[in-house]
Coordinates of C-alpha atoms in Angstrom, one line a residue:
M1 CA 0.0 0.0 0.0
T2 CA 1.3 3.4 -0.9
T3 CA 0.9 6.3 1.5
H4 CA 0.6 9.9 0.5
S5 CA 4.2 10.5 1.8
E6 CA 5.5 8.0 -0.8
K7 CA 3.7 9.7 -3.8
P8 CA 5.4 12.4 -5.7
F9 CA 4.1 15.8 -4.7
E10 CA 2.5 16.4 -8.1
Q11 CA 0.4 13.2 -7.7
L12 CA -1.2 14.3 -4.5
S13 CA -4.7 15.9 -4.4
L14 CA -4.9 19.6 -4.4
G15 CA -6.2 19.6 -0.8
M16 CA -3.2 17.5 0.4
R17 CA -0.8 19.7 -1.5
L18 CA -2.2 22.8 0.1
S19 CA -2.1 21.2 3.5
L20 CA 1.6 20.2 3.1
L21 CA 2.5 23.6 1.7
Q22 CA 0.8 25.4 4.6
R23 CA 2.7 23.2 7.2
R24 CA 6.0 23.8 5.4
W25 CA 5.4 27.5 5.2
R26 CA 4.5 27.6 8.9
C27 CA 7.6 25.7 9.8
C28 CA 9.8 28.1 7.9
I29 CA 8.2 31.1 9.6
D30 CA 8.5 29.5 13.0
T31 CA 12.1 28.7 12.4
S32 CA 12.8 32.3 11.2
M33 CA 11.0 33.9 14.2
A34 CA 12.4 31.6 16.9
P35 CA 15.7 33.7 17.3
L36 CA 13.5 36.7 18.0
G37 CA 11.6 34.8 20.7
L38 CA 8.4 34.9 18.7
T39 CA 6.0 32.0 18.8
Q40 CA 3.2 31.5 16.2
S41 CA 0.8 33.0 18.7
R42 CA 2.9 36.1 19.1
W43 CA 3.8 36.7 15.5
A44 CA 0.3 36.1 14.2
V45 CA -1.1 38.8 16.5
L46 CA 1.6 41.2 15.4
I47 CA 0.8 40.6 11.8
H48 CA -2.9 41.3 12.4
L49 CA -2.1 44.4 14.4
D50 CA 0.1 45.7 11.6
R51 CA -2.6 45.2 9.1
L52 CA -5.2 46.9 11.3
G53 CA -3.0 49.9 11.8
E54 CA -2.2 52.2 14.7
G55 CA -4.9 52.6 17.3
A56 CA -6.6 49.3 16.7
R57 CA -8.8 48.1 19.5
Q58 CA -8.7 44.7 21.0
S59 CA -12.3 44.0 20.0
T60 CA -11.4 44.9 16.4
L61 CA -8.5 42.4 16.5
A62 CA -10.8 39.7 17.9
T63 CA -13.4 40.3 15.2
E64 CA -10.8 40.3 12.4
R65 CA -9.2 37.1 13.7
W66 CA -12.1 35.0 15.0
G67 CA -15.2 36.7 13.7
S68 CA -17.9 38.6 15.5
N69 CA -19.6 35.4 16.9
C70 CA -16.8 35.2 19.6
L71 CA -17.7 38.5 21.1
H72 CA -21.2 37.5 22.1

């Protein structure tokens, strides 16, 4: 029996390719951010704050990140 890890990348389904790429990308970012002492939880918040701009409120960050359902 052949597992997905034995198949060439090009033969995997689109969903599996996207999943593997996301994990590899996250690993690269985590490795790059580690010397700065930034975990995924920390750098993700910093990215969202940068996108929201100066003066962003905590509720705006929560809405942007998790949707308005979490605030009720």
